[in-house]
XYZ file of C-alpha atoms in Angstrom:
687
model
C 0.000 0.000 0.000
C 1.464 3.327 -1.054
C 1.835 5.916 1.668
C 0.321 9.287 0.779
C 2.837 12.097 0.907
C 1.371 15.387 2.083
C 3.173 18.330 0.557
C 3.339 21.681 2.340
C 1.812 24.802 0.779
C 4.209 26.839 -1.324
C 3.575 30.574 -1.159
C 4.137 32.341 -4.443
C 6.939 34.864 -4.668
C 6.280 38.449 -5.644
C 9.595 40.240 -5.062
C 9.269 43.678 -3.494
C 12.221 45.968 -2.953
C 12.333 47.665 0.441
C 14.860 50.490 0.511
C 16.208 52.352 3.544
C 19.543 54.111 4.012
C 20.464 53.065 0.447
C 20.152 49.439 1.532
C 17.902 47.204 -0.547
C 16.050 44.261 0.991
C 13.980 42.027 -1.296
C 10.844 40.651 0.366
C 9.289 37.847 -1.705
C 6.293 37.508 0.592
C 5.339 41.112 1.299
C 2.063 40.446 -0.519
C 0.813 38.431 2.462
C 0.333 41.782 4.232
C -3.332 42.070 3.218
C -5.965 40.245 5.224
C -8.654 41.310 2.708
C -6.893 39.515 -0.163
C -8.607 36.202 -0.930
C -5.289 34.639 -1.954
C -3.854 35.509 1.453
C -6.774 33.887 3.248
C -6.465 30.852 0.970
C -2.776 30.530 1.796
C -3.482 30.687 5.556
C -6.244 28.111 5.181
C -3.935 25.884 3.124
C -1.355 26.061 5.915
C -4.054 25.151 8.433
C -5.064 22.149 6.311
C -1.424 21.088 6.099
C -1.132 21.457 9.870
C -4.225 19.278 10.315
C -2.850 16.619 7.973
C 0.578 16.544 9.613
C -0.840 16.311 13.135
C -3.720 13.946 12.410
C -1.749 10.927 13.629
C -1.782 12.246 17.188
C -5.177 13.944 17.157
C -6.616 11.429 19.619
C -3.640 11.937 21.929
C -4.108 15.703 21.668
C -7.757 15.276 22.691
C -6.779 13.116 25.649
C -4.196 15.719 26.710
C -6.923 18.366 26.629
C -9.226 16.224 28.747
C -6.354 15.507 31.134
C -5.593 19.225 31.550
C -9.268 20.082 31.907
C -9.774 17.350 34.508
C -7.276 19.038 36.849
C -9.291 22.272 36.857
C -12.176 22.795 39.225
C -14.954 23.764 36.855
C -17.464 25.015 39.412
C -15.158 27.553 40.958
C -15.212 31.107 42.214
C -12.755 33.815 43.149
C -12.028 34.943 46.682
C -14.541 37.748 47.369
C -13.228 41.260 47.865
C -15.160 44.157 49.377
C -15.415 47.567 47.764
C -17.689 50.426 48.769
C -20.172 48.240 50.638
C -20.348 45.308 48.213
C -18.578 41.974 47.939
C -17.484 41.186 44.373
C -17.057 37.608 43.113
C -16.248 35.924 39.796
C -17.785 32.469 39.347
C -17.356 29.630 36.878
C -19.880 26.860 36.342
C -19.311 23.287 35.189
C -19.240 22.938 31.424
C -19.188 26.681 30.796
C -16.322 28.578 29.194
C -16.847 32.090 30.502
C -17.027 33.867 33.872
C -20.109 35.058 35.730
C -19.734 38.327 37.664
C -21.822 38.809 40.798
C -21.877 40.970 43.912
C -23.469 40.797 47.360
C -24.453 43.768 49.478
C -22.877 44.187 52.939
C -22.393 40.505 53.842
C -21.607 37.305 51.975
C -24.828 35.802 53.334
C -26.942 38.152 51.222
C -28.312 36.954 47.866
C -26.326 37.184 44.639
C -26.809 40.221 42.446
C -25.954 39.281 38.861
C -23.762 41.766 37.057
C -22.862 39.821 33.900
C -23.145 36.234 32.689
C -20.533 36.105 29.952
C -21.745 32.664 28.851
C -25.037 34.227 27.770
C -23.353 37.270 26.270
C -20.935 35.123 24.241
C -23.648 33.102 22.481
C -23.280 33.439 18.711
C -19.745 34.802 18.882
C -16.561 32.928 17.969
C -14.597 35.210 20.270
C -15.772 37.065 23.366
C -14.005 39.051 26.046
C -15.474 41.302 28.756
C -13.153 43.801 30.438
C -13.034 47.116 32.272
C -15.753 46.727 34.904
C -16.068 50.012 36.793
C -18.817 50.705 39.335
C -20.081 54.236 40.019
C -19.508 55.652 43.536
C -23.207 55.252 44.437
C -23.118 51.613 43.236
C -25.980 52.143 40.766
C -24.095 52.012 37.460
C -21.372 49.833 35.966
C -19.363 50.520 32.836
C -18.003 47.589 30.850
C -16.458 46.828 27.479
C -16.566 43.949 24.992
C -14.188 42.684 22.297
C -15.646 40.272 19.721
C -12.589 39.809 17.483
C -9.508 39.502 19.707
C -8.075 42.716 18.281
C -8.262 44.429 21.692
C -10.560 47.058 20.264
C -13.365 47.352 22.791
C -16.932 48.644 22.652
C -17.831 50.538 25.850
C -21.296 50.544 27.443
C -22.991 51.302 30.762
C -25.472 49.133 32.641
C -27.986 50.441 35.177
C -27.652 48.049 38.108
C -31.019 49.084 39.544
C -33.110 48.424 36.428
C -30.765 46.094 34.543
C -30.986 48.279 31.453
C -28.015 48.932 29.170
C -28.048 52.719 29.061
C -25.162 54.109 27.064
C -25.165 53.854 23.311
C -22.200 51.727 22.358
C -18.904 53.610 22.086
C -16.597 51.785 19.714
C -12.834 51.793 19.378
C -11.923 52.181 23.062
C -9.224 50.592 25.238
C -11.950 49.024 27.365
C -11.202 50.883 30.579
C -13.178 53.785 32.030
C -13.579 55.575 35.353
C -16.303 57.545 37.141
C -16.193 60.991 38.639
C -17.672 61.301 42.117
C -20.927 62.823 40.791
C -22.062 59.382 39.521
C -22.913 60.760 36.095
C -19.601 61.685 34.490
C -17.579 58.899 32.880
C -14.076 59.262 31.452
C -12.729 56.798 28.886
C -9.943 56.335 26.336
C -10.286 55.942 22.570
C -7.805 54.582 20.056
C -6.528 55.869 16.747
C -8.456 53.847 14.172
C -5.403 52.968 12.099
C -2.550 52.551 14.550
C -4.720 51.482 17.545
C -2.651 53.820 19.723
C -4.646 55.058 22.726
C -4.511 58.794 22.114
C -7.648 60.594 23.390
C -9.445 60.857 26.743
C -13.172 61.606 26.451
C -15.768 62.768 28.981
C -19.309 61.396 28.804
C -22.369 62.602 30.720
C -25.082 60.045 31.496
C -28.319 60.898 29.750
C -26.606 62.418 26.717
C -25.594 60.852 23.428
C -21.977 59.843 23.029
C -21.836 62.113 19.963
C -21.713 64.976 22.442
C -18.784 63.537 24.384
C -15.918 65.977 24.696
C -12.191 65.381 24.311
C -10.487 66.402 27.557
C -7.009 65.311 26.510
C -5.324 64.507 23.191
C -1.875 62.913 23.184
C -0.283 64.114 19.959
C 3.143 62.531 20.439
C 2.831 59.235 18.559
C 5.385 57.536 20.814
C 3.022 57.921 23.810
C -0.231 56.270 24.835
C -2.772 57.468 27.410
C -5.078 56.023 30.052
C -7.430 57.424 32.707
C -8.205 56.083 36.184
C -9.111 57.154 39.740
C -6.697 57.173 42.674
C -7.238 54.551 45.372
C -8.073 57.391 47.764
C -10.962 58.216 45.342
C -10.060 61.888 45.506
C -8.363 62.285 42.132
C -8.984 61.435 38.522
C -5.672 60.727 36.822
C -4.640 60.816 33.159
C -1.488 58.782 32.548
C 0.690 59.520 29.518
C 3.268 56.806 28.979
C 6.024 55.685 26.670
C 8.731 53.077 27.201
C 11.051 55.502 28.998
C 8.972 58.522 30.001
C 5.822 59.303 32.019
C 3.589 62.299 32.554
C 0.444 62.555 34.682
C -2.453 64.994 34.823
C -4.755 65.177 37.845
C -8.220 66.512 38.637
C -10.282 66.474 41.834
C -12.927 63.789 41.205
C -15.577 66.062 42.784
C -15.158 68.639 40.008
C -15.121 66.675 36.721
C -15.874 69.721 34.568
C -12.733 71.531 35.616
C -9.568 71.157 33.507
C -6.928 68.581 34.393
C -3.654 69.945 35.798
C -0.271 68.541 34.830
C 1.386 66.794 37.774
C 4.941 67.007 36.433
C 5.563 67.638 32.761
C 7.392 64.969 30.824
C 11.160 64.917 30.782
C 12.649 62.347 28.448
C 13.983 59.438 30.500
C 12.062 60.435 33.656
C 9.822 57.554 34.708
C 7.396 57.958 37.576
C 4.081 56.700 38.893
C 1.868 58.344 41.504
C -0.304 57.260 44.458
C -2.360 59.614 46.630
C -2.499 59.451 50.417
C -3.737 62.054 52.901
C -2.449 65.402 51.563
C 0.520 64.007 49.643
C 1.325 62.082 46.501
C 3.821 59.238 46.711
C 6.010 58.763 43.658
C 7.948 55.723 42.466
C 10.593 57.183 40.168
C 14.018 56.853 38.591
C 14.788 60.558 39.185
C 18.480 61.463 39.492
C 19.837 58.165 38.174
C 17.790 56.019 40.547
C 18.168 53.086 38.155
C 16.325 50.649 40.440
C 13.776 53.328 41.386
C 13.116 55.024 44.691
C 10.089 56.347 46.580
C 9.496 60.083 46.956
C 6.594 62.256 48.074
C 5.261 65.715 47.374
C 2.397 67.875 48.730
C -0.765 67.549 46.640
C -0.794 71.325 46.188
C 2.798 71.414 44.899
C 3.404 68.441 42.639
C 6.265 69.728 40.484
C 9.569 67.891 40.611
C 11.281 70.596 42.667
C 9.035 69.666 45.621
C 9.730 65.921 45.606
C 11.556 64.525 48.645
C 12.938 61.051 49.355
C 10.979 58.518 51.407
C 12.917 55.379 50.456
C 16.198 56.190 48.724
C 17.652 54.356 45.756
C 19.450 51.068 46.453
C 21.848 49.451 44.010
C 20.826 45.903 44.913
C 17.055 46.333 45.374
C 14.545 46.966 42.580
C 11.516 48.923 43.830
C 8.646 47.577 41.714
C 5.446 48.990 43.222
C 3.667 50.238 46.326
C 0.241 49.704 47.922
C -1.034 52.438 50.209
C -3.298 51.828 53.204
C -4.503 54.171 55.939
C -1.929 52.936 58.480
C 0.599 51.070 56.313
C 2.750 51.377 53.239
C 3.403 48.085 51.434
C 6.426 47.977 49.135
C 6.962 45.328 46.441
C 10.687 44.807 45.936
C 13.023 42.418 44.148
C 16.482 41.360 45.360
C 18.691 38.869 43.520
C 15.684 38.026 41.374
C 13.390 37.158 44.290
C 10.088 38.877 45.140
C 9.948 40.585 48.531
C 6.958 42.225 50.232
C 7.896 44.871 52.780
C 5.392 46.302 55.276
C 6.053 49.663 56.884
C 3.729 51.612 59.168
C 3.328 55.329 58.550
C 4.334 56.069 62.159
C 7.551 54.020 61.629
C 6.743 51.680 64.506
C 6.786 48.674 62.154
C 9.061 47.809 59.228
C 9.381 44.127 58.262
C 9.317 41.655 55.361
C 7.000 38.718 54.769
C 9.044 35.481 54.997
C 9.496 33.262 51.908
C 11.644 30.164 51.931
C 12.851 29.085 48.469
C 14.248 30.419 45.179
C 11.528 29.438 42.695
C 8.429 31.263 43.912
C 6.247 34.229 42.999
C 4.744 36.528 45.631
C 2.706 39.591 44.788
C 0.160 41.945 46.314
C -3.305 41.132 45.043
C -6.670 42.942 45.064
C -6.339 45.657 47.704
C -9.039 48.189 46.875
C -9.984 48.970 50.471
C -7.971 51.882 51.847
C -9.070 51.777 55.505
C -8.011 48.252 56.478
C -5.132 46.478 58.217
C -5.538 43.437 55.933
C -3.136 42.970 53.039
C -4.203 40.472 50.417
C -1.378 38.800 48.533
C -0.773 35.798 46.304
C 1.885 33.118 46.508
C 2.875 30.130 44.414
C 6.035 28.302 43.409
C 6.998 25.919 40.634
C 5.889 23.024 42.869
C 3.188 24.722 44.972
C -0.246 25.731 43.624
C -1.414 29.329 43.948
C -2.733 30.602 47.251
C -4.657 33.773 48.060
C -3.758 34.992 51.537
C -5.066 37.692 53.852
C -2.358 39.035 56.157
C -3.112 41.158 59.211
C -0.408 43.811 59.204
C -0.934 44.529 62.936
C -1.119 41.032 64.440
C 1.007 39.456 61.630
C -1.459 36.586 61.374
C -2.114 35.134 57.941
C -5.219 33.381 56.672
C -5.098 31.257 53.532
C -8.402 32.098 51.893
C -8.016 29.805 48.927
C -5.519 27.326 47.577
C -5.704 26.298 43.949
C -7.150 22.804 43.745
C -5.496 20.343 41.378
C -8.166 17.733 40.775
C -7.724 14.145 39.673
C -6.155 12.815 42.859
C -2.714 12.317 41.312
C -0.924 15.558 42.208
C 1.401 15.633 45.203
C 3.811 18.547 45.342
C 6.304 16.350 47.189
C 6.811 14.369 43.980
C 8.443 17.330 42.249
C 11.653 19.269 42.708
C 12.461 22.840 41.744
C 15.809 24.585 41.741
C 17.567 27.685 40.498
C 20.833 27.226 38.613
C 23.143 29.713 36.898
C 24.610 29.538 33.410
C 27.490 31.707 32.212
C 26.952 33.946 29.168
C 29.601 34.685 26.553
C 30.567 37.903 28.338
C 30.881 36.187 31.734
C 27.481 37.290 33.066
C 25.683 34.731 35.238
C 22.195 33.938 33.887
C 19.641 32.390 36.289
C 17.428 29.472 35.266
C 14.405 28.379 37.338
C 13.458 24.775 36.713
C 11.070 22.066 37.879
C 10.915 18.327 37.248
C 9.684 15.112 38.760
C 11.939 13.755 41.480
C 14.216 10.881 40.546
C 15.467 12.029 37.142
C 19.041 11.163 36.233
C 21.473 13.663 34.773
C 22.333 11.454 31.825
C 21.383 13.767 28.953
C 18.179 11.900 28.078
C 15.576 14.117 29.779
C 13.308 16.024 27.398
C 13.499 19.672 28.442
C 11.393 22.678 27.507
C 13.212 25.998 27.925
C 11.062 29.139 28.018
C 11.947 32.839 27.956
C 10.503 36.236 27.093
C 13.218 38.828 27.627
C 11.814 42.208 26.518
C 10.197 45.413 27.850
C 11.592 44.795 31.321
C 8.866 42.164 31.767
C 9.913 39.593 34.333
C 8.643 36.025 34.097
C 8.688 34.816 37.676
C 8.715 31.115 38.530
C 5.111 29.991 38.817
C 2.940 26.908 39.240
C 0.980 25.455 36.334
C -1.388 22.512 36.540
C -1.269 22.319 32.733
C 2.514 21.874 32.861
C 2.049 18.641 34.863
C 1.203 16.928 31.566
C 4.836 17.426 30.575
C 6.440 16.848 33.976
C 4.599 13.575 34.522
C 5.916 12.346 31.166
C 9.509 13.022 32.103
C 10.001 16.597 30.921
C 12.066 19.212 32.707
C 10.489 22.669 32.459
C 12.864 25.621 32.723
C 12.465 29.402 32.641
C 15.608 31.277 31.734
C 15.641 34.836 33.092
C 17.559 36.376 30.197
C 18.577 40.015 29.961
C 15.782 42.202 28.632
C 13.585 41.426 31.635
C 14.065 42.957 35.104
C 14.663 39.762 37.076
C 17.997 41.049 38.397
C 17.094 44.744 38.447
C 16.708 47.589 36.021
C 20.193 47.184 34.565
C 19.217 43.640 33.579
C 16.630 45.268 31.306
C 18.956 47.960 29.995
C 21.474 45.275 29.008
C 18.913 43.508 26.812
C 17.368 46.279 24.712
C 18.221 48.661 21.868
C 21.864 48.158 20.804
C 22.302 45.432 23.461
C 19.344 43.333 22.320
C 21.566 40.478 21.151
C 22.404 39.746 24.807
C 18.887 38.316 25.106
C 19.590 35.767 22.386
C 23.136 34.858 23.457
C 21.900 34.429 27.066
C 19.284 31.930 25.899
C 21.838 30.022 23.841
C 24.251 29.976 26.815
C 21.506 28.558 29.043
C 20.710 25.914 26.423
C 24.376 24.855 26.275
C 24.542 24.805 30.076
C 21.601 22.390 30.338
C 23.224 20.163 27.726
C 26.699 20.321 29.288
C 25.336 19.561 32.748
C 23.543 16.507 31.334
C 20.060 17.718 32.200
C 19.277 17.093 28.527
C 20.855 16.905 25.061
C 20.256 18.581 21.723
C 18.114 15.573 20.739
C 15.779 16.307 23.619
C 15.949 20.095 24.088
C 12.987 22.262 23.076
C 12.450 26.023 23.153
C 9.289 28.086 23.593
C 8.584 31.807 23.336
C 5.686 34.053 22.394
C 5.363 37.548 20.916
C 8.701 39.261 21.684
C 9.693 35.855 23.042
C 8.909 34.524 19.566
C 11.480 36.971 18.214
C 13.920 35.391 20.649
C 13.102 31.913 19.302
C 13.499 33.094 15.700
C 16.872 34.707 16.353
C 18.161 31.725 18.324
C 17.329 29.110 15.684
C 19.044 31.211 13.027
C 22.165 31.321 15.196
C 22.217 27.901 16.871
C 19.626 25.569 15.294
C 21.683 22.499 16.165
C 20.919 22.892 19.887
C 17.209 22.049 19.601
C 15.076 19.159 18.433
C 12.017 21.405 18.255
C 10.766 24.917 18.989
C 7.407 26.640 19.373
C 7.076 30.289 18.374
C 3.696 31.713 19.441
C 2.483 34.917 17.753
C 6.148 35.733 17.046
C 7.494 39.219 16.304
C 9.921 38.139 13.573
C 9.889 40.785 10.825
C 11.472 43.435 13.015
C 12.896 45.858 10.446
C 9.867 46.073 8.152
C 7.459 46.435 11.058
C 9.496 49.081 12.858
C 9.804 51.103 9.637
C 6.010 51.158 9.213
C 4.587 53.718 11.622
C 1.036 52.983 10.451
C 1.105 49.552 12.117
C -0.415 49.414 15.604
C 2.088 50.048 18.392
C 5.141 50.698 16.192
C 5.988 54.258 17.239
C 5.667 53.432 20.919
C 8.279 50.714 20.463
C 11.188 52.922 19.395
C 12.582 53.107 22.935
C 12.622 49.316 23.143
C 14.051 48.318 19.764
C 15.343 51.602 18.373
C 14.075 53.696 15.477
C 15.285 52.142 12.194
C 15.002 55.514 10.488
C 18.346 55.981 12.254
C 20.900 53.966 10.250
C 22.671 52.668 13.360
C 19.489 51.045 14.664
C 18.465 49.896 11.189
C 21.696 47.980 10.686
C 21.621 46.495 14.197
C 17.996 45.333 13.841
C 18.687 43.889 10.432
C 21.604 41.897 11.853
C 19.277 39.900 14.164
C 15.781 40.144 12.638
C 14.655 36.495 12.292
C 12.945 37.033 8.924
C 15.909 38.860 7.407
C 18.407 36.255 8.614
C 16.808 32.996 7.529
C 19.656 30.867 6.115
C 20.117 27.849 3.887
C 20.728 25.458 6.747
C 19.061 22.762 8.787
C 16.450 23.961 11.276
C 14.800 22.091 14.160
C 11.170 21.010 14.054
C 9.086 24.184 14.278
C 5.514 25.001 15.265
C 4.383 28.588 14.666
C 1.032 29.972 15.843
C -0.727 33.247 15.084
C -4.144 34.919 15.021
C -5.695 36.604 11.994
C -6.926 39.532 14.090
C -3.761 40.016 16.138
C -3.192 43.718 16.840
C 0.112 43.225 18.658
C 2.024 41.130 16.114
C 0.287 41.152 12.751
C -0.434 37.677 11.350
C 1.665 38.309 8.245
C 4.914 38.312 10.216
C 4.768 34.605 11.160
C 3.116 33.757 7.810
C 5.965 35.367 5.826
C 8.561 33.811 8.105
C 7.181 30.317 7.597
C 6.989 30.827 3.819
C 10.636 31.891 3.741
C 11.750 29.075 6.044
C 10.035 26.589 3.735
C 12.049 27.935 0.819
C 15.408 28.079 2.595
C 15.634 25.219 5.068
C 17.688 22.204 4.011
C 16.171 19.581 6.314
C 13.064 17.411 6.319
C 11.965 18.430 9.816
C 8.439 19.585 10.536
C 7.476 23.196 9.858
C 3.885 23.920 10.835
C 1.861 27.148 10.834
C -1.434 27.250 12.728
C -3.518 30.400 12.283
C -6.547 30.986 14.493
C -8.829 32.651 11.958
C -11.141 33.911 14.710
C -8.807 35.338 17.360
C -5.980 37.767 18.070
C -2.801 38.050 20.127
C -4.148 36.290 23.199
C -5.503 33.282 21.324
C -8.917 31.752 21.984
C -11.188 33.503 24.488
C -12.871 30.699 26.439
C -11.013 29.056 29.315
C -11.326 25.607 27.727
C -10.769 26.773 24.152
C -7.452 28.198 25.336
C -6.626 24.803 26.890
C -7.007 23.208 23.475
C -4.192 25.420 22.211
C -1.988 24.254 25.098
C -2.824 20.646 24.236
C -1.831 21.250 20.603
C 1.558 22.607 21.641
C 2.225 19.823 24.141
C 1.166 17.150 21.646
C 3.648 18.594 19.141
C 6.473 18.302 21.686
C 5.509 14.878 22.985
C 5.176 13.477 19.477
C 8.759 14.536 18.794
C 9.700 12.472 21.869
C 7.623 9.535 20.551
C 5.334 9.799 23.569
C 1.704 9.233 22.654
C 0.024 8.168 25.879
């Protein structure tokens, strides 16, 4: 019997010259940049059909993986209630349903449920559904909310009357999804996006009872490297407009009792000055990098004199401690810090009678302050988990120092025992001698003989730190012998702000060489071998994967690049694409020849070579607003043309979603099962 050979799609070539700084790049697949072109859609569908054909042999296994992952999740679940302005707020999930149900209870948890939104009902008839931005008016009678039906993060804003149940506001399209109320219960502020670039650029004011056509613009951010947002201070006294870019902040404030007055600038922008503000009593507290405070410091200023000249130190800059955030309470200041990569939570009373840290006892955990909307309380709510310990939500009494575990994530199925797993932090050495930390977890009893399949994950951009965390989904790999490792490469802030500075702009290649060094370390230390090493990254982490397999493809048996940012030069030269101009401080502006040449030297799409590549799975979403679908589509087309091996190269496009993938909690699990099945098949594991 003759075996049917399934041939991959072959994208046609239409050479297009792209010229910058007298340098000519020829892009054969530029034509894929048109989601309205029927040939483009056909090509994406052809790739999906090829993906289906090439993965059909393990479709049943993929389904069983999904059921296995789903079976660990408590379906009839609900969040820990939190109290705000007289009501307890809860998010519930029901068995067999994909979407959350939002409820509240007045005064006590014994009172009956008041339904806010049942997203399962609202999602009927939609392939994609996401509800965000819930904001309740001060008198508790109104709630604003926003919906995205495409995954493009372009939200339609509305208001619901919680007394009558009526949807009052005519739908306002093209918003960020967030909004905030003035204290008069009738004035709502919200943010709209530029239709083409999707940059959040205008703050509007809406009055209940009037048409949105009469809404007025209260702020317009004209600098296309900045975005804007609007919110209310935790003290509820101030409305705040935040103007932000990668390296610079500016805030505008207005007393929430007088929403028709003009906003006042807090401190005008100064390039390179980053700051954030929190209001308490008659002062603002400011987390800032002022005066070379690389790891940030805490300052304060009177609310009637907010300019920089009036700022004074509260917690000075420390070379070895990154100040990440603060939470303000009536009697306590809570400071989120990071030292040697580890999360610390510091509690300090305003009268200086108390100053202590919460105790944590290992090197592969995440600890973070959680939902703390109540100002007048001695209870701090925080979250904790580690690579072996499921998530817990904890209430901590800052006076008595007693802690109450309110909820611990349940891992159903009866098979999970955290004592069966081991986590550790190890350090690889980069090419320049820098020590790179790796957090890893695996089932106890593995041997360091080079045979362990290992999945290495990293992100490494925007100063975003991926802390070690627990995942019940990940157990499907660990229980089949995989090691799971997170490498904290430069470009994040795991080891402080300088860790970020050393992995961006003209030092971006450190991110890639760090990842390669960590891969070699795991191989040299016999955790795994190149036959069993796999790499995973998404978005900017997908750029990392693309750069790494151009440079060192021989280290990996397979890689997964999720919604990968791989066509760096072309995208960064096109300021009409969503988010491009705001990215200049991260990647550089390629209109400057120095940055152009540096980007071109690592851009995954521009550096595809005629060489062997590992097995590759690439995923994207047709409606992605963060990384446009054509980047991974073009990359795959070029890889097909150039690669000299017979390894798998698969492109899976979700034709109904965007950057975040599928919207339902179980639909998203199916995507995890697809990725895990791809890896396990390469290891010849099918049960």
